[in-house]
Amino acid sequence: MTVHGLLERALGAVERWQVLDAPGYQVEHGVSLTFLLAGRYARPLQDLLHGVWLGHPLHPALVTVPVGAWAAALVLDGLDAAGRGGPGTGQAARTVVGIGVAGAVASAATGFTDWQHAHDGARRVGLAHAALNSTALALYAWSLRDRGRGRARRARLSGAAGFAVTLASSWLGGALAYRHGLGTDHADRSPEPRRFTAVADESDLVEGEAVGVEVDGRPLVLVAQAGTVRAVGGRCPHLGAPLGEGWLHRGELVCPWHGSRFDLDSGEPAQGPSTAPLPCYDTRLRDGRVEVRRRAHWRTPTAVTTVEEASR
Ligand code: FES
């Protein structure tokens, strides 16, 4: 069997491993309870950990800290073990192991915050990923303690074991992102339609409500509000929820699955878990029809045609 085949079988086994479901719910309850205890700070805290402020999931950016620090420690330990290190090599290794431990704790907080919305196979893979990361963290914490007590050989061994576990866990993390799409952008970013295209009758619009329509087979949401019509993408960037089933809250479009809120002018998430903006469309009303055109760039202002202008 090829390496690829072996990895596929291993991943498939984790995805189908239902024994992980019960502890998965326990962990999810623990995450929910933690945020519940944060009270009114829960939402901003979750947005911070998701990376809404960054416009990108924070977790994959943060994991580079422990992986990079521990890789450096592995090299320094290798030099030390081979007798090629200098007088400060041991201390340098201890420092980078400590940096990695701190980075791993921060990464775990962002990872659990993202994971709480995963389902089925992704949920199981995420839990296995978390279990391996916790094992690696424990090994490095042990290694750090041994380094402080002068047990260099044992510290190097537990560090090397921790790095092997980290590699296995990174592979599962990659499967979570690239196979299950956790943290990737699920919005439709097609540049079409480039010309104004009719998508609905003006009479289909309902004041203050999200109306789901399609353009060239892609879902879109129309919102008529205070005499204007706005159009945004109909798939939530977080996990692809149908935003045509969403609703408005204080003028923002709310995702029906996990509550992301989007500004209708910029498409930007005002609240996570989505970290990516919605695609926006220019709109105009012609002969009783609503027409849309993909906005050239998400930062360009929307050309919103008001109902009054159209009827003049
Ligand atoms: S799919 Fe999760 S917030 Fe929309």
PDB file of C-alpha atoms and ligand atoms in Angstrom:
ATOM      1  CA  MET A   1       0.000   0.000   0.000  1.00  0.00           C
ATOM      2  CA  THR A   2       1.225   3.510  -0.821  1.00  0.00           C
ATOM      3  CA  VAL A   3       1.865   6.176   1.803  1.00  0.00           C
ATOM      4  CA  HIS A   4      -1.064   8.099   0.394  1.00  0.00           C
ATOM      5  CA  GLY A   5      -3.327   5.034   0.719  1.00  0.00           C
ATOM      6  CA  LEU A   6      -2.211   4.461   4.311  1.00  0.00           C
ATOM      7  CA  LEU A   7      -2.858   8.085   5.280  1.00  0.00           C
ATOM      8  CA  GLU A   8      -6.283   7.978   3.596  1.00  0.00           C
ATOM      9  CA  ARG A   9      -7.217   4.863   5.561  1.00  0.00           C
ATOM     10  CA  ALA A  10      -6.020   6.414   8.806  1.00  0.00           C
ATOM     11  CA  LEU A  11      -7.973   9.619   8.166  1.00  0.00           C
ATOM     12  CA  GLY A  12     -11.107   7.684   7.168  1.00  0.00           C
ATOM     13  CA  ALA A  13     -10.851   5.631  10.382  1.00  0.00           C
ATOM     14  CA  VAL A  14     -10.711   8.790  12.511  1.00  0.00           C
ATOM     15  CA  GLU A  15     -13.626  10.349  10.583  1.00  0.00           C
ATOM     16  CA  ARG A  16     -15.802   7.284  11.238  1.00  0.00           C
ATOM     17  CA  TRP A  17     -14.686   6.694  14.820  1.00  0.00           C
ATOM     18  CA  GLN A  18     -17.973   7.280  16.622  1.00  0.00           C
ATOM     19  CA  VAL A  19     -16.448   6.555  20.009  1.00  0.00           C
ATOM     20  CA  LEU A  20     -15.132  10.142  19.812  1.00  0.00           C
ATOM     21  CA  ASP A  21     -18.655  11.589  19.759  1.00  0.00           C
ATOM     22  CA  ALA A  22     -19.396  11.324  23.488  1.00  0.00           C
ATOM     23  CA  PRO A  23     -16.157  13.029  24.621  1.00  0.00           C
ATOM     24  CA  GLY A  24     -16.657  15.501  21.758  1.00  0.00           C
ATOM     25  CA  TYR A  25     -19.955  16.653  23.254  1.00  0.00           C
ATOM     26  CA  GLN A  26     -18.362  16.909  26.699  1.00  0.00           C
ATOM     27  CA  VAL A  27     -15.583  19.085  25.315  1.00  0.00           C
ATOM     28  CA  GLU A  28     -18.094  21.217  23.404  1.00  0.00           C
ATOM     29  CA  HIS A  29     -20.105  21.741  26.580  1.00  0.00           C
ATOM     30  CA  GLY A  30     -16.900  22.747  28.338  1.00  0.00           C
ATOM     31  CA  VAL A  31     -16.128  25.307  25.605  1.00  0.00           C
ATOM     32  CA  SER A  32     -19.711  26.657  25.716  1.00  0.00           C
ATOM     33  CA  LEU A  33     -19.635  26.897  29.510  1.00  0.00           C
ATOM     34  CA  THR A  34     -16.337  28.768  29.414  1.00  0.00           C
ATOM     35  CA  PHE A  35     -17.800  31.373  27.077  1.00  0.00           C
ATOM     36  CA  LEU A  36     -20.996  31.492  29.113  1.00  0.00           C
ATOM     37  CA  LEU A  37     -18.926  32.405  32.175  1.00  0.00           C
ATOM     38  CA  ALA A  38     -17.352  35.245  30.191  1.00  0.00           C
ATOM     39  CA  GLY A  39     -20.808  36.889  30.126  1.00  0.00           C
ATOM     40  CA  ARG A  40     -21.011  39.975  27.915  1.00  0.00           C
ATOM     41  CA  TYR A  41     -17.369  39.525  26.950  1.00  0.00           C
ATOM     42  CA  ALA A  42     -18.089  36.130  25.401  1.00  0.00           C
ATOM     43  CA  ARG A  43     -18.926  37.449  21.920  1.00  0.00           C
ATOM     44  CA  PRO A  44     -15.930  39.826  21.610  1.00  0.00           C
ATOM     45  CA  LEU A  45     -13.690  37.120  23.050  1.00  0.00           C
ATOM     46  CA  GLN A  46     -14.900  34.573  20.489  1.00  0.00           C
ATOM     47  CA  ASP A  47     -14.493  37.104  17.660  1.00  0.00           C
ATOM     48  CA  LEU A  48     -10.948  37.783  18.885  1.00  0.00           C
ATOM     49  CA  LEU A  49     -10.120  34.049  18.954  1.00  0.00           C
ATOM     50  CA  HIS A  50     -11.792  33.314  15.591  1.00  0.00           C
ATOM     51  CA  GLY A  51      -9.768  36.140  13.986  1.00  0.00           C
ATOM     52  CA  VAL A  52     -12.674  38.373  12.854  1.00  0.00           C
ATOM     53  CA  TRP A  53     -10.454  41.420  13.587  1.00  0.00           C
ATOM     54  CA  LEU A  54      -7.752  39.901  11.347  1.00  0.00           C
ATOM     55  CA  GLY A  55     -10.029  39.021   8.423  1.00  0.00           C
ATOM     56  CA  HIS A  56      -8.503  35.533   8.566  1.00  0.00           C
ATOM     57  CA  PRO A  57      -8.779  32.590  10.982  1.00  0.00           C
ATOM     58  CA  LEU A  58      -6.323  33.211  13.815  1.00  0.00           C
ATOM     59  CA  HIS A  59      -5.640  29.539  14.590  1.00  0.00           C
ATOM     60  CA  PRO A  60      -3.509  28.637  11.521  1.00  0.00           C
ATOM     61  CA  ALA A  61      -1.470  31.812  12.041  1.00  0.00           C
ATOM     62  CA  LEU A  62      -0.843  31.077  15.735  1.00  0.00           C
ATOM     63  CA  VAL A  63       0.143  27.418  15.319  1.00  0.00           C
ATOM     64  CA  THR A  64       3.257  28.557  13.494  1.00  0.00           C
ATOM     65  CA  VAL A  65       4.592  29.729  16.901  1.00  0.00           C
ATOM     66  CA  PRO A  66       4.777  26.298  18.645  1.00  0.00           C
ATOM     67  CA  VAL A  67       5.679  24.419  15.448  1.00  0.00           C
ATOM     68  CA  GLY A  68       8.475  26.875  14.596  1.00  0.00           C
ATOM     69  CA  ALA A  69       9.761  27.137  18.168  1.00  0.00           C
ATOM     70  CA  TRP A  70       9.770  23.382  18.703  1.00  0.00           C
ATOM     71  CA  ALA A  71      11.466  22.776  15.343  1.00  0.00           C
ATOM     72  CA  ALA A  72      14.203  25.188  16.453  1.00  0.00           C
ATOM     73  CA  ALA A  73      14.459  23.314  19.774  1.00  0.00           C
ATOM     74  CA  LEU A  74      14.850  20.019  17.895  1.00  0.00           C
ATOM     75  CA  VAL A  75      17.772  21.435  15.897  1.00  0.00           C
ATOM     76  CA  LEU A  76      19.417  22.921  19.005  1.00  0.00           C
ATOM     77  CA  ASP A  77      18.945  19.645  20.918  1.00  0.00           C
ATOM     78  CA  GLY A  78      20.438  17.752  17.978  1.00  0.00           C
ATOM     79  CA  LEU A  79      23.508  20.009  17.993  1.00  0.00           C
ATOM     80  CA  ASP A  80      23.847  19.611  21.745  1.00  0.00           C
ATOM     81  CA  ALA A  81      23.507  15.835  21.595  1.00  0.00           C
ATOM     82  CA  ALA A  82      26.134  15.663  18.833  1.00  0.00           C
ATOM     83  CA  GLY A  83      28.508  17.798  20.911  1.00  0.00           C
ATOM     84  CA  ARG A  84      28.434  20.585  18.334  1.00  0.00           C
ATOM     85  CA  GLY A  85      26.497  23.119  20.359  1.00  0.00           C
ATOM     86  CA  GLY A  86      28.027  26.167  22.033  1.00  0.00           C
ATOM     87  CA  PRO A  87      27.807  27.119  25.721  1.00  0.00           C
ATOM     88  CA  GLY A  88      24.412  28.772  25.218  1.00  0.00           C
ATOM     89  CA  THR A  89      22.773  26.054  23.130  1.00  0.00           C
ATOM     90  CA  GLY A  90      21.010  24.339  26.031  1.00  0.00           C
ATOM     91  CA  GLN A  91      19.640  27.623  27.357  1.00  0.00           C
ATOM     92  CA  ALA A  92      18.507  28.667  23.862  1.00  0.00           C
ATOM     93  CA  ALA A  93      16.677  25.336  23.455  1.00  0.00           C
ATOM     94  CA  ARG A  94      14.993  25.829  26.815  1.00  0.00           C
ATOM     95  CA  THR A  95      13.854  29.320  25.787  1.00  0.00           C
ATOM     96  CA  VAL A  96      12.334  28.218  22.466  1.00  0.00           C
ATOM     97  CA  VAL A  97      10.611  25.241  24.118  1.00  0.00           C
ATOM     98  CA  GLY A  98       9.031  27.729  26.566  1.00  0.00           C
ATOM     99  CA  ILE A  99       7.946  29.995  23.696  1.00  0.00           C
ATOM    100  CA  GLY A 100       6.414  26.968  21.984  1.00  0.00           C
ATOM    101  CA  VAL A 101       4.510  25.956  25.129  1.00  0.00           C
ATOM    102  CA  ALA A 102       3.037  29.476  25.470  1.00  0.00           C
ATOM    103  CA  GLY A 103       2.157  29.527  21.741  1.00  0.00           C
ATOM    104  CA  ALA A 104       0.513  26.092  22.008  1.00  0.00           C
ATOM    105  CA  VAL A 105      -1.745  27.249  24.855  1.00  0.00           C
ATOM    106  CA  ALA A 106      -2.868  30.280  22.801  1.00  0.00           C
ATOM    107  CA  SER A 107      -3.331  28.077  19.710  1.00  0.00           C
ATOM    108  CA  ALA A 108      -5.483  25.649  21.705  1.00  0.00           C
ATOM    109  CA  ALA A 109      -7.815  28.487  22.730  1.00  0.00           C
ATOM    110  CA  THR A 110      -8.292  29.542  19.083  1.00  0.00           C
ATOM    111  CA  GLY A 111      -8.592  25.929  17.913  1.00  0.00           C
ATOM    112  CA  PHE A 112     -11.349  24.977  20.371  1.00  0.00           C
ATOM    113  CA  THR A 113     -13.240  28.171  19.493  1.00  0.00           C
ATOM    114  CA  ASP A 114     -13.199  27.256  15.781  1.00  0.00           C
ATOM    115  CA  TRP A 115     -13.854  23.547  16.404  1.00  0.00           C
ATOM    116  CA  GLN A 116     -17.099  24.068  18.362  1.00  0.00           C
ATOM    117  CA  HIS A 117     -18.955  24.624  15.042  1.00  0.00           C
ATOM    118  CA  ALA A 118     -17.651  21.465  13.324  1.00  0.00           C
ATOM    119  CA  HIS A 119     -19.886  18.466  12.630  1.00  0.00           C
ATOM    120  CA  ASP A 120     -19.585  14.710  12.037  1.00  0.00           C
ATOM    121  CA  GLY A 121     -16.236  13.664  10.519  1.00  0.00           C
ATOM    122  CA  ALA A 122     -14.681  17.113  10.948  1.00  0.00           C
ATOM    123  CA  ARG A 123     -15.676  17.120  14.591  1.00  0.00           C
ATOM    124  CA  ARG A 124     -13.981  13.745  15.195  1.00  0.00           C
ATOM    125  CA  VAL A 125     -10.835  14.719  13.291  1.00  0.00           C
ATOM    126  CA  GLY A 126     -10.746  17.986  15.247  1.00  0.00           C
ATOM    127  CA  LEU A 127     -10.989  16.148  18.540  1.00  0.00           C
ATOM    128  CA  ALA A 128      -8.191  13.738  17.576  1.00  0.00           C
ATOM    129  CA  HIS A 129      -6.131  16.786  16.497  1.00  0.00           C
ATOM    130  CA  ALA A 130      -6.762  18.413  19.889  1.00  0.00           C
ATOM    131  CA  ALA A 131      -5.867  15.193  21.754  1.00  0.00           C
ATOM    132  CA  LEU A 132      -2.549  14.904  19.888  1.00  0.00           C
ATOM    133  CA  ASN A 133      -1.795  18.593  20.448  1.00  0.00           C
ATOM    134  CA  SER A 134      -2.488  18.193  24.164  1.00  0.00           C
ATOM    135  CA  THR A 135      -0.140  15.194  24.257  1.00  0.00           C
ATOM    136  CA  ALA A 136       2.583  17.200  22.507  1.00  0.00           C
ATOM    137  CA  LEU A 137       2.032  20.103  24.899  1.00  0.00           C
ATOM    138  CA  ALA A 138       2.312  17.778  27.911  1.00  0.00           C
ATOM    139  CA  LEU A 139       5.541  16.256  26.546  1.00  0.00           C
ATOM    140  CA  TYR A 140       7.052  19.702  25.997  1.00  0.00           C
ATOM    141  CA  ALA A 141       5.922  20.923  29.428  1.00  0.00           C
ATOM    142  CA  TRP A 142       7.674  17.870  30.898  1.00  0.00           C
ATOM    143  CA  SER A 143      10.712  18.565  28.733  1.00  0.00           C
ATOM    144  CA  LEU A 144      10.769  22.167  29.955  1.00  0.00           C
ATOM    145  CA  ARG A 145      10.673  21.036  33.580  1.00  0.00           C
ATOM    146  CA  ASP A 146      13.536  18.586  32.987  1.00  0.00           C
ATOM    147  CA  ARG A 147      15.588  21.309  31.304  1.00  0.00           C
ATOM    148  CA  GLY A 148      15.154  23.454  34.415  1.00  0.00           C
ATOM    149  CA  ARG A 149      16.404  20.561  36.575  1.00  0.00           C
ATOM    150  CA  GLY A 150      19.428  19.817  34.429  1.00  0.00           C
ATOM    151  CA  ARG A 151      18.137  16.500  33.045  1.00  0.00           C
ATOM    152  CA  ALA A 152      19.217  17.359  29.516  1.00  0.00           C
ATOM    153  CA  ARG A 153      19.085  13.883  27.973  1.00  0.00           C
ATOM    154  CA  ARG A 154      15.572  13.123  29.176  1.00  0.00           C
ATOM    155  CA  ALA A 155      14.444  16.619  28.181  1.00  0.00           C
ATOM    156  CA  ARG A 156      15.763  16.101  24.645  1.00  0.00           C
ATOM    157  CA  LEU A 157      13.985  12.737  24.381  1.00  0.00           C
ATOM    158  CA  SER A 158      10.588  14.058  25.521  1.00  0.00           C
ATOM    159  CA  GLY A 159      11.077  17.052  23.196  1.00  0.00           C
ATOM    160  CA  ALA A 160      11.753  14.774  20.215  1.00  0.00           C
ATOM    161  CA  ALA A 161       8.686  12.650  21.080  1.00  0.00           C
ATOM    162  CA  GLY A 162       6.628  15.846  21.355  1.00  0.00           C
ATOM    163  CA  PHE A 163       7.783  16.941  17.913  1.00  0.00           C
ATOM    164  CA  ALA A 164       6.792  13.582  16.358  1.00  0.00           C
ATOM    165  CA  VAL A 165       3.314  13.929  17.894  1.00  0.00           C
ATOM    166  CA  THR A 166       3.138  17.540  16.642  1.00  0.00           C
ATOM    167  CA  LEU A 167       3.853  16.384  13.078  1.00  0.00           C
ATOM    168  CA  ALA A 168       1.061  13.787  13.213  1.00  0.00           C
ATOM    169  CA  SER A 169      -1.295  16.371  14.655  1.00  0.00           C
ATOM    170  CA  SER A 170      -0.358  18.926  11.979  1.00  0.00           C
ATOM    171  CA  TRP A 171      -1.353  16.418   9.325  1.00  0.00           C
ATOM    172  CA  LEU A 172      -4.797  16.087  10.940  1.00  0.00           C
ATOM    173  CA  GLY A 173      -5.018  19.889  11.157  1.00  0.00           C
ATOM    174  CA  GLY A 174      -4.281  20.096   7.438  1.00  0.00           C
ATOM    175  CA  ALA A 175      -7.037  17.529   6.734  1.00  0.00           C
ATOM    176  CA  LEU A 176      -9.437  19.641   8.789  1.00  0.00           C
ATOM    177  CA  ALA A 177      -8.741  22.708   6.672  1.00  0.00           C
ATOM    178  CA  TYR A 178      -8.211  21.224   3.207  1.00  0.00           C
ATOM    179  CA  ARG A 179     -10.523  18.192   3.366  1.00  0.00           C
ATOM    180  CA  HIS A 180     -13.274  19.436   5.649  1.00  0.00           C
ATOM    181  CA  GLY A 181     -12.993  23.135   4.852  1.00  0.00           C
ATOM    182  CA  LEU A 182     -12.858  24.248   8.497  1.00  0.00           C
ATOM    183  CA  GLY A 183     -11.472  27.789   8.397  1.00  0.00           C
ATOM    184  CA  THR A 184     -11.584  28.081   4.609  1.00  0.00           C
ATOM    185  CA  ASP A 185     -13.783  30.579   2.758  1.00  0.00           C
ATOM    186  CA  HIS A 186     -17.061  28.979   1.598  1.00  0.00           C
ATOM    187  CA  ALA A 187     -18.465  32.064  -0.156  1.00  0.00           C
ATOM    188  CA  ASP A 188     -18.816  32.058  -3.930  1.00  0.00           C
ATOM    189  CA  ARG A 189     -16.108  34.452  -5.203  1.00  0.00           C
ATOM    190  CA  SER A 190     -17.011  34.224  -8.891  1.00  0.00           C
ATOM    191  CA  PRO A 191     -16.580  37.551 -10.738  1.00  0.00           C
ATOM    192  CA  GLU A 192     -19.875  36.906 -12.581  1.00  0.00           C
ATOM    193  CA  PRO A 193     -22.180  38.414 -13.595  1.00  0.00           C
ATOM    194  CA  ARG A 194     -20.090  41.281 -14.985  1.00  0.00           C
ATOM    195  CA  ARG A 195     -23.136  42.887 -16.620  1.00  0.00           C
ATOM    196  CA  PHE A 196     -26.395  43.763 -14.944  1.00  0.00           C
ATOM    197  CA  THR A 197     -28.587  40.642 -14.908  1.00  0.00           C
ATOM    198  CA  ALA A 198     -32.213  40.415 -13.797  1.00  0.00           C
ATOM    199  CA  VAL A 199     -32.663  38.128 -10.765  1.00  0.00           C
ATOM    200  CA  ALA A 200     -36.129  38.914  -9.393  1.00  0.00           C
ATOM    201  CA  ASP A 201     -39.255  41.007  -9.765  1.00  0.00           C
ATOM    202  CA  GLU A 202     -39.391  44.121  -7.649  1.00  0.00           C
ATOM    203  CA  SER A 203     -42.633  42.735  -6.218  1.00  0.00           C
ATOM    204  CA  ASP A 204     -40.668  39.717  -4.815  1.00  0.00           C
ATOM    205  CA  LEU A 205     -38.832  41.995  -2.393  1.00  0.00           C
ATOM    206  CA  VAL A 206     -40.056  42.180   1.181  1.00  0.00           C
ATOM    207  CA  GLU A 207     -39.099  45.296   3.139  1.00  0.00           C
ATOM    208  CA  GLY A 208     -36.556  44.425   5.855  1.00  0.00           C
ATOM    209  CA  GLU A 209     -36.314  40.739   4.947  1.00  0.00           C
ATOM    210  CA  ALA A 210     -33.639  38.618   3.271  1.00  0.00           C
ATOM    211  CA  VAL A 211     -34.890  37.189  -0.014  1.00  0.00           C
ATOM    212  CA  GLY A 212     -32.911  34.324  -1.552  1.00  0.00           C
ATOM    213  CA  VAL A 213     -32.531  34.367  -5.356  1.00  0.00           C
ATOM    214  CA  GLU A 214     -30.117  32.862  -7.878  1.00  0.00           C
ATOM    215  CA  VAL A 215     -27.929  34.265 -10.601  1.00  0.00           C
ATOM    216  CA  ASP A 216     -26.391  31.753 -13.026  1.00  0.00           C
ATOM    217  CA  GLY A 217     -27.111  28.987 -10.501  1.00  0.00           C
ATOM    218  CA  ARG A 218     -25.353  30.807  -7.648  1.00  0.00           C
ATOM    219  CA  PRO A 219     -27.292  31.878  -4.545  1.00  0.00           C
ATOM    220  CA  LEU A 220     -27.708  35.556  -3.753  1.00  0.00           C
ATOM    221  CA  VAL A 221     -29.551  37.503  -1.081  1.00  0.00           C
ATOM    222  CA  LEU A 222     -31.565  40.645  -1.833  1.00  0.00           C
ATOM    223  CA  VAL A 223     -32.481  43.022   0.970  1.00  0.00           C
ATOM    224  CA  ALA A 224     -34.900  45.925   0.487  1.00  0.00           C
ATOM    225  CA  GLN A 225     -34.479  48.395   3.294  1.00  0.00           C
ATOM    226  CA  ALA A 226     -35.533  52.012   3.663  1.00  0.00           C
ATOM    227  CA  GLY A 227     -36.064  52.454  -0.082  1.00  0.00           C
ATOM    228  CA  THR A 228     -32.815  50.770  -1.184  1.00  0.00           C
ATOM    229  CA  VAL A 229     -32.007  47.327  -2.520  1.00  0.00           C
ATOM    230  CA  ARG A 230     -28.758  45.597  -1.627  1.00  0.00           C
ATOM    231  CA  ALA A 231     -27.436  42.285  -2.905  1.00  0.00           C
ATOM    232  CA  VAL A 232     -24.822  40.041  -1.295  1.00  0.00           C
ATOM    233  CA  GLY A 233     -23.628  36.458  -1.758  1.00  0.00           C
ATOM    234  CA  GLY A 234     -26.015  33.753  -0.580  1.00  0.00           C
ATOM    235  CA  ARG A 235     -23.439  31.324   0.905  1.00  0.00           C
ATOM    236  CA  CYS A 236     -21.958  32.093   4.299  1.00  0.00           C
ATOM    237  CA  PRO A 237     -18.136  32.247   4.124  1.00  0.00           C
ATOM    238  CA  HIS A 238     -17.903  30.369   7.445  1.00  0.00           C
ATOM    239  CA  LEU A 239     -19.391  26.971   6.581  1.00  0.00           C
ATOM    240  CA  GLY A 240     -21.630  27.696   3.590  1.00  0.00           C
ATOM    241  CA  ALA A 241     -25.031  28.209   5.247  1.00  0.00           C
ATOM    242  CA  PRO A 242     -27.861  29.413   2.964  1.00  0.00           C
ATOM    243  CA  LEU A 243     -28.090  33.103   3.859  1.00  0.00           C
ATOM    244  CA  GLY A 244     -31.445  33.372   2.063  1.00  0.00           C
ATOM    245  CA  GLU A 245     -32.785  31.679   5.217  1.00  0.00           C
ATOM    246  CA  GLY A 246     -31.128  34.319   7.392  1.00  0.00           C
ATOM    247  CA  TRP A 247     -32.692  37.441   8.869  1.00  0.00           C
ATOM    248  CA  LEU A 248     -31.869  41.074   9.582  1.00  0.00           C
ATOM    249  CA  HIS A 249     -30.716  42.381  12.936  1.00  0.00           C
ATOM    250  CA  ARG A 250     -30.107  46.133  13.238  1.00  0.00           C
ATOM    251  CA  GLY A 251     -29.678  46.334   9.489  1.00  0.00           C
ATOM    252  CA  GLU A 252     -27.143  43.457   9.345  1.00  0.00           C
ATOM    253  CA  LEU A 253     -27.693  40.061   7.738  1.00  0.00           C
ATOM    254  CA  VAL A 254     -27.565  37.202  10.262  1.00  0.00           C
ATOM    255  CA  CYS A 255     -26.431  33.700   9.273  1.00  0.00           C
ATOM    256  CA  PRO A 256     -29.022  31.082  10.309  1.00  0.00           C
ATOM    257  CA  TRP A 257     -26.439  28.471  11.359  1.00  0.00           C
ATOM    258  CA  HIS A 258     -23.921  30.055  13.732  1.00  0.00           C
ATOM    259  CA  GLY A 259     -24.998  33.692  13.902  1.00  0.00           C
ATOM    260  CA  SER A 260     -22.332  35.529  11.897  1.00  0.00           C
ATOM    261  CA  ARG A 261     -23.579  39.053  11.122  1.00  0.00           C
ATOM    262  CA  PHE A 262     -22.676  40.859   7.916  1.00  0.00           C
ATOM    263  CA  ASP A 263     -22.716  44.544   6.999  1.00  0.00           C
ATOM    264  CA  LEU A 264     -24.800  44.851   3.832  1.00  0.00           C
ATOM    265  CA  ASP A 265     -22.758  47.739   2.352  1.00  0.00           C
ATOM    266  CA  SER A 266     -19.280  46.258   2.706  1.00  0.00           C
ATOM    267  CA  GLY A 267     -20.114  42.555   3.197  1.00  0.00           C
ATOM    268  CA  GLU A 268     -17.711  42.596   6.179  1.00  0.00           C
ATOM    269  CA  PRO A 269     -18.515  40.377   9.167  1.00  0.00           C
ATOM    270  CA  ALA A 270     -19.639  42.540  12.090  1.00  0.00           C
ATOM    271  CA  GLN A 271     -19.658  39.389  14.220  1.00  0.00           C
ATOM    272  CA  GLY A 272     -18.046  35.949  13.756  1.00  0.00           C
ATOM    273  CA  PRO A 273     -17.445  33.109  13.479  1.00  0.00           C
ATOM    274  CA  SER A 274     -17.049  34.131   9.830  1.00  0.00           C
ATOM    275  CA  THR A 275     -13.786  35.983   9.311  1.00  0.00           C
ATOM    276  CA  ALA A 276     -14.270  36.608   5.572  1.00  0.00           C
ATOM    277  CA  PRO A 277     -16.596  39.173   3.983  1.00  0.00           C
ATOM    278  CA  LEU A 278     -19.559  38.389   1.775  1.00  0.00           C
ATOM    279  CA  PRO A 279     -19.251  39.181  -1.934  1.00  0.00           C
ATOM    280  CA  CYS A 280     -21.295  42.287  -2.777  1.00  0.00           C
ATOM    281  CA  TYR A 281     -23.226  43.184  -5.922  1.00  0.00           C
ATOM    282  CA  ASP A 282     -24.287  46.454  -7.512  1.00  0.00           C
ATOM    283  CA  THR A 283     -28.039  46.644  -7.912  1.00  0.00           C
ATOM    284  CA  ARG A 284     -30.465  48.538 -10.084  1.00  0.00           C
ATOM    285  CA  LEU A 285     -34.205  48.420 -10.730  1.00  0.00           C
ATOM    286  CA  ARG A 286     -35.426  48.386 -14.319  1.00  0.00           C
ATOM    287  CA  ASP A 287     -38.956  47.874 -15.628  1.00  0.00           C
ATOM    288  CA  GLY A 288     -40.019  46.315 -12.336  1.00  0.00           C
ATOM    289  CA  ARG A 289     -37.051  43.878 -12.291  1.00  0.00           C
ATOM    290  CA  VAL A 290     -34.125  43.786  -9.864  1.00  0.00           C
ATOM    291  CA  GLU A 291     -30.801  43.569 -11.687  1.00  0.00           C
ATOM    292  CA  VAL A 292     -27.425  42.785 -10.114  1.00  0.00           C
ATOM    293  CA  ARG A 293     -23.800  42.987 -11.212  1.00  0.00           C
ATOM    294  CA  ARG A 294     -20.793  41.629  -9.299  1.00  0.00           C
ATOM    295  CA  ARG A 295     -18.957  44.488  -7.675  1.00  0.00           C
ATOM    296  CA  ALA A 296     -15.443  44.795  -9.100  1.00  0.00           C
ATOM    297  CA  HIS A 297     -13.769  44.661  -5.697  1.00  0.00           C
ATOM    298  CA  TRP A 298     -15.162  44.230  -2.239  1.00  0.00           C
ATOM    299  CA  ARG A 299     -13.700  47.557  -1.155  1.00  0.00           C
ATOM    300  CA  THR A 300     -15.375  49.583  -3.923  1.00  0.00           C
ATOM    301  CA  PRO A 301     -18.548  51.316  -2.773  1.00  0.00           C
ATOM    302  CA  THR A 302     -21.817  49.638  -3.709  1.00  0.00           C
ATOM    303  CA  ALA A 303     -23.846  51.244  -6.493  1.00  0.00           C
ATOM    304  CA  VAL A 304     -27.220  51.039  -4.800  1.00  0.00           C
ATOM    305  CA  THR A 305     -30.202  52.126  -6.840  1.00  0.00           C
ATOM    306  CA  THR A 306     -32.997  53.440  -4.692  1.00  0.00           C
ATOM    307  CA  VAL A 307     -36.568  52.473  -5.380  1.00  0.00           C
ATOM    308  CA  GLU A 308     -37.449  56.153  -5.814  1.00  0.00           C
ATOM    309  CA  GLU A 309     -34.699  56.698  -8.428  1.00  0.00           C
ATOM    310  CA  ALA A 310     -35.778  53.677 -10.407  1.00  0.00           C
ATOM    311  CA  SER A 311     -39.376  54.761 -10.621  1.00  0.00           C
ATOM    312  CA  ARG A 312     -38.509  58.294 -11.816  1.00  0.00           C
TER     313      ARG A 312
HETATM  314  S1  FES B   1     -22.238  28.935   8.419  1.00  0.00           S
HETATM  315 FE1  FES B   1     -21.437  29.339  10.360  1.00  0.00          FE
HETATM  316  S2  FES B   1     -21.852  31.431  10.693  1.00  0.00           S
HETATM  317 FE2  FES B   1     -22.673  31.025   8.764  1.00  0.00          FE
END
